[in-house]
PDB file of C-alpha atoms in Angstrom:
ATOM      1  CA  MET A 173      47.334  55.702  35.793  1.00 48.00           C
ATOM      2  CA  LYS A 174      44.082  53.983  34.867  1.00 45.00           C
ATOM      3  CA  ARG A 175      43.321  53.487  38.540  1.00 48.00           C
ATOM      4  CA  LEU A 176      43.894  57.186  39.172  1.00 41.00           C
ATOM      5  CA  TYR A 177      41.485  58.159  36.380  1.00 40.00           C
ATOM      6  CA  LEU A 178      38.919  55.712  37.730  1.00 39.00           C
ATOM      7  CA  LEU A 179      39.259  57.162  41.213  1.00 42.00           C
ATOM      8  CA  LEU A 180      38.861  60.714  39.911  1.00 41.00           C
ATOM      9  CA  THR A 181      35.770  59.669  37.951  1.00 40.00           C
ATOM     10  CA  VAL A 182      34.178  58.202  41.075  1.00 41.00           C
ATOM     11  CA  VAL A 183      34.985  61.325  43.121  1.00 43.00           C
ATOM     12  CA  VAL A 184      33.611  63.742  40.527  1.00 42.00           C
ATOM     13  CA  SER A 185      30.473  61.630  40.076  1.00 41.00           C
ATOM     14  CA  ALA A 186      29.862  61.566  43.818  1.00 45.00           C
ATOM     15  CA  ILE A 187      30.206  65.334  44.034  1.00 43.00           C
ATOM     16  CA  LEU A 188      27.884  65.977  41.090  1.00 40.00           C
ATOM     17  CA  LEU A 189      25.247  63.541  42.309  1.00 40.00           C
ATOM     18  CA  ASN A 190      25.092  65.156  45.740  1.00 44.00           C
ATOM     19  CA  SER A 191      25.675  68.822  44.927  1.00 46.00           C
ATOM     20  CA  CYS A 192      21.966  69.622  44.815  1.00 48.00           C
ATOM     21  CA  LYS A 193      21.201  68.411  48.316  1.00 55.00           C
ATOM     22  CA  SER A 194      18.395  70.537  49.761  1.00 64.00           C
ATOM     23  CA  LEU A 195      18.287  72.006  53.243  1.00 71.00           C
ATOM     24  CA  GLU A 196      16.758  69.965  56.028  1.00 71.00           C
ATOM     25  CA  ASP A 197      13.359  71.011  57.426  1.00 67.00           C
ATOM     26  CA  SER A 198      15.038  71.501  60.798  1.00 67.00           C
ATOM     27  CA  THR A 199      16.834  74.501  59.288  1.00 73.00           C
ATOM     28  CA  PHE A 200      13.534  76.389  59.335  1.00 80.00           C
ATOM     29  CA  HIS A 201      12.232  75.146  62.704  1.00 86.00           C
ATOM     30  CA  SER A 202      13.752  76.701  65.783  1.00 87.00           C
ATOM     31  CA  ASP A 203      13.291  74.739  69.012  1.00 85.00           C
ATOM     32  CA  TYR A 204      13.921  77.790  71.217  1.00 90.00           C
ATOM     33  CA  GLN A 205      10.498  78.669  72.638  1.00 95.00           C
ATOM     34  CA  ASN A 206       9.746  81.539  74.998  1.00 96.00           C
ATOM     35  CA  PRO A 207       8.443  80.332  78.380  1.00 96.00           C
ATOM     36  CA  VAL A 208       5.380  82.592  78.119  1.00 97.00           C
ATOM     37  CA  LEU A 209       3.786  83.274  74.733  1.00 97.00           C
ATOM     38  CA  LEU A 210       2.315  86.541  73.512  1.00 98.00           C
ATOM     39  CA  PRO A 211      -1.253  86.667  72.225  1.00 97.00           C
ATOM     40  CA  ARG A 212      -1.690  85.852  68.539  1.00 97.00           C
ATOM     41  CA  LEU A 213       0.211  88.090  66.130  1.00 98.00           C
ATOM     42  CA  THR A 214       0.002  88.316  62.337  1.00 97.00           C
ATOM     43  CA  CYS A 215       3.344  88.004  60.517  1.00 97.00           C
ATOM     44  CA  TRP A 216       4.676  90.617  58.090  1.00 97.00           C
ATOM     45  CA  ILE A 217       8.016  90.631  56.269  1.00 97.00           C
ATOM     46  CA  ASP A 218       9.944  93.513  54.732  1.00 96.00           C
ATOM     47  CA  GLN A 219      10.927  91.891  51.446  1.00 94.00           C
ATOM     48  CA  PRO A 220      12.890  94.876  50.034  1.00 94.00           C
ATOM     49  CA  SER A 221      15.088  95.000  53.142  1.00 96.00           C
ATOM     50  CA  PHE A 222      16.090  91.374  52.637  1.00 95.00           C
ATOM     51  CA  GLU A 223      16.668  91.909  48.931  1.00 93.00           C
ATOM     52  CA  ASN A 224      18.963  94.834  49.762  1.00 93.00           C
ATOM     53  CA  ALA A 225      20.826  92.695  52.306  1.00 94.00           C
ATOM     54  CA  TYR A 226      21.332  89.782  49.938  1.00 92.00           C
ATOM     55  CA  GLY A 227      21.766  91.831  46.766  1.00 88.00           C
ATOM     56  CA  ALA A 228      18.783  90.103  45.161  1.00 82.00           C
ATOM     57  CA  ASN A 229      16.005  91.070  42.798  1.00 72.00           C
ATOM     58  CA  SER A 230      12.272  90.469  42.951  1.00 71.00           C
ATOM     59  CA  TRP A 231      10.467  88.497  40.295  1.00 62.00           C
ATOM     60  CA  SER A 232       7.213  90.235  41.069  1.00 48.00           C
ATOM     61  CA  ALA A 233       5.388  92.752  38.932  1.00 39.00           C
ATOM     62  CA  LYS A 234       3.062  95.457  40.170  1.00 40.00           C
ATOM     63  CA  PRO A 235      -0.383  94.052  40.968  1.00 40.00           C
ATOM     64  CA  SER A 236      -1.943  96.278  38.328  1.00 39.00           C
ATOM     65  CA  ASP A 237       0.406  94.741  35.735  1.00 40.00           C
ATOM     66  CA  ASP A 238       0.154  91.108  36.736  1.00 39.00           C
ATOM     67  CA  LEU A 239      -2.625  89.812  38.975  1.00 42.00           C
ATOM     68  CA  ASP A 240      -0.820  86.478  39.348  1.00 39.00           C
ATOM     69  CA  HIS A 241       1.942  88.237  41.319  1.00 42.00           C
ATOM     70  CA  PRO A 242       0.202  89.995  44.217  1.00 48.00           C
ATOM     71  CA  TYR A 243       3.449  90.904  45.997  1.00 46.00           C
ATOM     72  CA  GLY A 244       4.435  93.930  43.962  1.00 54.00           C
ATOM     73  CA  PHE A 245       6.266  96.559  46.009  1.00 67.00           C
ATOM     74  CA  THR A 246       3.198  98.582  46.944  1.00 77.00           C
ATOM     75  CA  GLU A 247       2.735 100.766  50.017  1.00 83.00           C
ATOM     76  CA  THR A 248       1.423  98.980  53.115  1.00 89.00           C
ATOM     77  CA  PRO A 249       0.913 100.096  56.741  1.00 93.00           C
ATOM     78  CA  TYR A 250       4.510  99.162  57.554  1.00 95.00           C
ATOM     79  CA  GLY A 251       6.261 100.459  54.458  1.00 94.00           C
ATOM     80  CA  LYS A 252       6.642  99.772  50.774  1.00 92.00           C
ATOM     81  CA  GLY A 253       6.979  96.081  50.043  1.00 91.00           C
ATOM     82  CA  VAL A 254       6.156  94.919  53.592  1.00 94.00           C
ATOM     83  CA  TYR A 255       3.614  92.132  53.268  1.00 92.00           C
ATOM     84  CA  GLU A 256       1.508  89.890  55.453  1.00 95.00           C
ATOM     85  CA  VAL A 257       2.760  86.297  55.271  1.00 95.00           C
ATOM     86  CA  ASN A 258       1.822  82.867  56.573  1.00 95.00           C
ATOM     87  CA  GLU A 259       3.031  79.289  56.226  1.00 93.00           C
ATOM     88  CA  HIS A 260       1.631  79.109  52.667  1.00 93.00           C
ATOM     89  CA  THR A 261       3.154  82.340  51.350  1.00 93.00           C
ATOM     90  CA  GLU A 262       5.494  82.168  48.358  1.00 90.00           C
ATOM     91  CA  LEU A 263       7.488  85.343  47.810  1.00 88.00           C
ATOM     92  CA  TYR A 264       8.308  86.125  44.196  1.00 84.00           C
ATOM     93  CA  THR A 265      12.047  86.567  44.541  1.00 86.00           C
ATOM     94  CA  ALA A 266      15.168  85.205  42.886  1.00 84.00           C
ATOM     95  CA  GLU A 267      16.858  84.737  46.277  1.00 90.00           C
ATOM     96  CA  LYS A 268      16.029  81.539  48.196  1.00 92.00           C
ATOM     97  CA  ARG A 269      17.269  83.011  51.477  1.00 92.00           C
ATOM     98  CA  ILE A 270      14.369  85.477  51.440  1.00 94.00           C
ATOM     99  CA  GLN A 271      11.791  82.700  51.130  1.00 94.00           C
ATOM    100  CA  ASP A 272      13.736  80.877  53.846  1.00 95.00           C
ATOM    101  CA  ALA A 273      13.492  83.957  56.079  1.00 96.00           C
ATOM    102  CA  CYS A 274       9.720  83.941  55.601  1.00 96.00           C
ATOM    103  CA  ARG A 275       9.476  80.267  56.611  1.00 96.00           C
ATOM    104  CA  ILE A 276      11.763  80.690  59.612  1.00 97.00           C
ATOM    105  CA  PHE A 277       9.945  83.785  60.841  1.00 98.00           C
ATOM    106  CA  VAL A 278       6.407  82.413  60.448  1.00 97.00           C
ATOM    107  CA  TYR A 279       7.305  79.177  62.230  1.00 97.00           C
ATOM    108  CA  ASP A 280       9.038  81.064  65.040  1.00 97.00           C
ATOM    109  CA  VAL A 281       6.091  83.403  65.595  1.00 98.00           C
ATOM    110  CA  TYR A 282       3.444  80.662  65.472  1.00 97.00           C
ATOM    111  CA  GLU A 283       5.346  78.150  67.606  1.00 96.00           C
ATOM    112  CA  ASN A 284       7.764  80.076  69.822  1.00 97.00           C
ATOM    113  CA  ILE A 285       6.655  83.708  70.218  1.00 98.00           C
ATOM    114  CA  SER A 286       2.854  83.912  70.172  1.00 97.00           C
ATOM    115  CA  ASP A 287      -0.062  81.593  70.860  1.00 97.00           C
ATOM    116  CA  PRO A 288      -2.033  81.072  67.611  1.00 94.00           C
ATOM    117  CA  THR A 289      -5.059  79.751  69.526  1.00 95.00           C
ATOM    118  CA  THR A 290      -5.732  83.085  71.248  1.00 96.00           C
ATOM    119  CA  ARG A 291      -7.507  86.181  69.981  1.00 95.00           C
ATOM    120  CA  ARG A 292      -5.442  88.244  67.548  1.00 96.00           C
ATOM    121  CA  ALA A 293      -3.796  91.191  69.330  1.00 97.00           C
ATOM    122  CA  GLY A 294      -1.533  92.788  66.728  1.00 97.00           C
ATOM    123  CA  ASN A 295       1.122  92.384  64.059  1.00 98.00           C
ATOM    124  CA  ILE A 296       4.811  91.474  64.081  1.00 98.00           C
ATOM    125  CA  VAL A 297       7.188  92.654  61.343  1.00 98.00           C
ATOM    126  CA  LEU A 298      10.566  91.211  60.333  1.00 98.00           C
ATOM    127  CA  ARG A 299      13.169  93.388  58.619  1.00 98.00           C
ATOM    128  CA  ALA A 300      16.802  92.876  57.621  1.00 97.00           C
ATOM    129  CA  GLY A 301      19.494  95.476  58.187  1.00 96.00           C
ATOM    130  CA  ASN A 302      23.185  95.378  57.360  1.00 94.00           C
ATOM    131  CA  ILE A 303      24.895  92.125  56.454  1.00 92.00           C
ATOM    132  CA  TYR A 304      28.457  90.818  56.495  1.00 90.00           C
ATOM    133  CA  CYS A 305      29.029  87.775  54.306  1.00 83.00           C
ATOM    134  CA  LYS A 306      32.441  86.310  53.486  1.00 78.00           C
ATOM    135  CA  ASN A 307      33.806  83.012  52.164  1.00 71.00           C
ATOM    136  CA  ASN A 308      36.984  81.535  53.604  1.00 66.00           C
ATOM    137  CA  TYR A 309      38.950  79.363  51.160  1.00 53.00           C
ATOM    138  CA  ARG A 310      41.639  78.133  53.527  1.00 57.00           C
ATOM    139  CA  TRP A 311      40.672  74.531  52.775  1.00 52.00           C
ATOM    140  CA  SER A 312      40.916  74.951  49.003  1.00 53.00           C
ATOM    141  CA  TRP A 313      44.667  74.296  48.726  1.00 51.00           C
ATOM    142  CA  LEU A 314      44.281  70.941  50.477  1.00 49.00           C
ATOM    143  CA  SER A 315      41.289  70.098  48.284  1.00 51.00           C
ATOM    144  CA  GLY A 316      43.390  70.720  45.185  1.00 49.00           C
ATOM    145  CA  PHE A 317      46.397  68.829  46.530  1.00 43.00           C
ATOM    146  CA  THR A 318      44.272  65.745  47.294  1.00 49.00           C
ATOM    147  CA  LEU A 319      42.332  66.000  43.992  1.00 44.00           C
ATOM    148  CA  GLY A 320      39.049  66.338  45.893  1.00 49.00           C
ATOM    149  CA  ILE A 321      39.215  62.827  47.316  1.00 46.00           C
ATOM    150  CA  PHE A 322      38.880  63.970  50.926  1.00 44.00           C
ATOM    151  CA  ASN A 323      36.073  66.360  49.927  1.00 48.00           C
ATOM    152  CA  ALA A 324      34.021  63.439  48.666  1.00 47.00           C
ATOM    153  CA  MET A 325      34.418  61.926  52.112  1.00 45.00           C
ATOM    154  CA  GLY A 326      33.196  65.067  53.878  1.00 51.00           C
ATOM    155  CA  MET A 327      36.201  67.366  54.251  1.00 49.00           C
ATOM    156  CA  PRO A 328      35.145  71.038  53.880  1.00 54.00           C
ATOM    157  CA  MET A 329      36.089  72.836  50.677  1.00 61.00           C
ATOM    158  CA  CYS A 330      35.666  76.288  52.210  1.00 69.00           C
ATOM    159  CA  SER A 331      33.449  78.034  54.775  1.00 74.00           C
ATOM    160  CA  ASN A 332      31.101  80.996  54.928  1.00 79.00           C
ATOM    161  CA  THR A 333      30.620  83.515  57.709  1.00 89.00           C
ATOM    162  CA  THR A 334      27.433  85.585  57.791  1.00 92.00           C
ATOM    163  CA  GLU A 335      26.469  88.290  60.255  1.00 96.00           C
ATOM    164  CA  LEU A 336      22.961  89.665  59.724  1.00 96.00           C
ATOM    165  CA  GLU A 337      21.197  92.553  61.443  1.00 97.00           C
ATOM    166  CA  VAL A 338      17.749  91.262  62.426  1.00 98.00           C
ATOM    167  CA  ILE A 339      14.992  93.763  63.221  1.00 98.00           C
ATOM    168  CA  VAL A 340      11.606  92.824  64.708  1.00 98.00           C
ATOM    169  CA  GLU A 341       8.761  95.268  65.374  1.00 98.00           C
ATOM    170  CA  ILE A 342       5.503  94.578  67.204  1.00 98.00           C
ATOM    171  CA  TYR A 343       2.386  96.690  66.540  1.00 98.00           C
ATOM    172  CA  ASP A 344      -1.074  96.747  68.092  1.00 97.00           C
ATOM    173  CA  LEU A 345      -4.268  96.431  66.043  1.00 96.00           C
ATOM    174  CA  ARG A 346      -4.281 100.208  65.438  1.00 96.00           C
ATOM    175  CA  ASP A 347      -0.765  99.999  63.931  1.00 96.00           C
ATOM    176  CA  ASN A 348       0.854 101.742  66.898  1.00 96.00           C
ATOM    177  CA  LEU A 349       4.430 100.608  67.504  1.00 97.00           C
ATOM    178  CA  VAL A 350       4.571  98.601  70.740  1.00 98.00           C
ATOM    179  CA  ALA A 351       8.180  97.386  70.717  1.00 98.00           C
ATOM    180  CA  ARG A 352      11.209  97.295  68.433  1.00 98.00           C
ATOM    181  CA  PHE A 353      14.172  94.952  68.751  1.00 98.00           C
ATOM    182  CA  ASN A 354      17.463  94.975  66.869  1.00 97.00           C
ATOM    183  CA  GLU A 355      20.058  92.211  67.171  1.00 97.00           C
ATOM    184  CA  ARG A 356      22.879  90.758  65.090  1.00 97.00           C
ATOM    185  CA  GLY A 357      22.745  87.088  64.199  1.00 96.00           C
ATOM    186  CA  TYR A 358      26.006  85.273  63.558  1.00 96.00           C
ATOM    187  CA  ALA A 359      26.772  81.945  61.878  1.00 92.00           C
ATOM    188  CA  LYS A 360      29.703  80.115  60.316  1.00 87.00           C
ATOM    189  CA  TYR A 361      29.197  77.007  58.226  1.00 78.00           C
ATOM    190  CA  PRO A 362      31.568  74.814  56.161  1.00 76.00           C
ATOM    191  CA  MET A 363      30.967  73.876  52.545  1.00 68.00           C
ATOM    192  CA  ALA A 364      31.195  70.159  51.821  1.00 61.00           C
ATOM    193  CA  ALA A 365      31.132  68.802  48.289  1.00 52.00           C
ATOM    194  CA  TYR A 366      27.491  67.731  48.564  1.00 50.00           C
ATOM    195  CA  HIS A 367      26.283  71.259  49.443  1.00 52.00           C
ATOM    196  CA  GLY A 368      27.062  72.966  46.172  1.00 57.00           C
ATOM    197  CA  TYR A 369      28.533  76.467  46.018  1.00 60.00           C
ATOM    198  CA  TYR A 370      25.324  78.360  46.813  1.00 70.00           C
ATOM    199  CA  GLU A 371      23.595  76.082  49.296  1.00 80.00           C
ATOM    200  CA  PHE A 372      26.191  76.385  52.038  1.00 75.00           C
ATOM    201  CA  GLN A 373      25.917  80.200  51.909  1.00 83.00           C
ATOM    202  CA  ARG A 374      22.136  79.815  52.043  1.00 88.00           C
ATOM    203  CA  LYS A 375      22.472  77.558  55.092  1.00 88.00           C
ATOM    204  CA  THR A 376      24.735  80.086  56.847  1.00 89.00           C
ATOM    205  CA  GLY A 377      22.338  82.954  56.140  1.00 92.00           C
ATOM    206  CA  ASP A 378      19.441  80.962  57.580  1.00 94.00           C
ATOM    207  CA  MET A 379      21.471  80.064  60.667  1.00 93.00           C
ATOM    208  CA  ALA A 380      22.420  83.720  61.186  1.00 95.00           C
ATOM    209  CA  LEU A 381      18.743  84.700  61.057  1.00 97.00           C
ATOM    210  CA  GLN A 382      17.928  81.954  63.562  1.00 96.00           C
ATOM    211  CA  ASP A 383      20.661  83.236  65.884  1.00 96.00           C
ATOM    212  CA  GLY A 384      19.323  86.786  65.669  1.00 97.00           C
ATOM    213  CA  MET A 385      15.776  85.578  66.349  1.00 97.00           C
ATOM    214  CA  ILE A 386      16.897  83.685  69.466  1.00 97.00           C
ATOM    215  CA  LYS A 387      18.414  86.885  70.863  1.00 97.00           C
ATOM    216  CA  ILE A 388      15.260  88.834  70.035  1.00 98.00           C
ATOM    217  CA  LYS A 389      13.033  86.199  71.658  1.00 98.00           C
ATOM    218  CA  GLU A 390      15.045  86.660  74.842  1.00 97.00           C
ATOM    219  CA  LEU A 391      14.340  90.405  74.687  1.00 98.00           C
ATOM    220  CA  ILE A 392      10.641  89.777  74.043  1.00 98.00           C
ATOM    221  CA  ASN A 393      10.530  87.535  77.088  1.00 97.00           C
ATOM    222  CA  ARG A 394      12.262  90.224  79.145  1.00 97.00           C
ATOM    223  CA  ASP A 395       9.686  92.841  78.077  1.00 97.00           C
ATOM    224  CA  TYR A 396       6.702  90.485  78.078  1.00 97.00           C
ATOM    225  CA  ASP A 397       4.578  92.387  80.603  1.00 97.00           C
ATOM    226  CA  MET A 398       5.096  95.723  78.842  1.00 97.00           C
ATOM    227  CA  ILE A 399       4.276  94.280  75.423  1.00 98.00           C
ATOM    228  CA  VAL A 400       1.100  92.532  76.585  1.00 97.00           C
ATOM    229  CA  SER A 401      -0.137  95.664  78.375  1.00 96.00           C
ATOM    230  CA  LYS A 402       0.271  97.743  75.207  1.00 96.00           C
ATOM    231  CA  LEU A 403      -1.367  95.152  72.968  1.00 96.00           C
ATOM    232  CA  LYS A 404      -4.608  95.298  74.971  1.00 83.00           C
TER     233      LYS A 404
END
């Protein structure tokens, strides 16, 4: 019995010590690059659309109320709460997946969609549409039966499936809509003990966005000539 208690203590300690493991940088860096890049585009993100998708709330106050939080939901050329972002932007939101979306999008635009060394030709906006997000606990009975021992060695505890509607719009410098793309990104990811309950859902959401962006990049490549002609 003492050996059993000792084994349980080791398993629980291993889970607790690793449950806060952060996401790898590769999560935010897509290696799918279009063969021909568009001229430089400025990134914008529709924060309210992502908060609606993920059921999150913003930490930000209106700029007139708090100058330290410049991302209040004010009206911009592309809608209320749609803001220009770059690799240094920190969105004031309680939902990490929204900040992740900003990082993924900015990297994708700068590295895989447009050429940042060229003259600026317009703006590109990311929005989120409908979302399907569900946990599957089919592994949980085995986790309980084995007292979590196999989970400490990497066996999944459950899995998450996320399907996210990804919307990308491209505008010229006069804010005329040049192109609009709408695709659904899909991802399924297992939860191991070291992920923690939230992080594996965060990982799946980021992967679904990446999947949607890959599909949209293919459409951008297909319509490259049309887009470039309208950006001039």
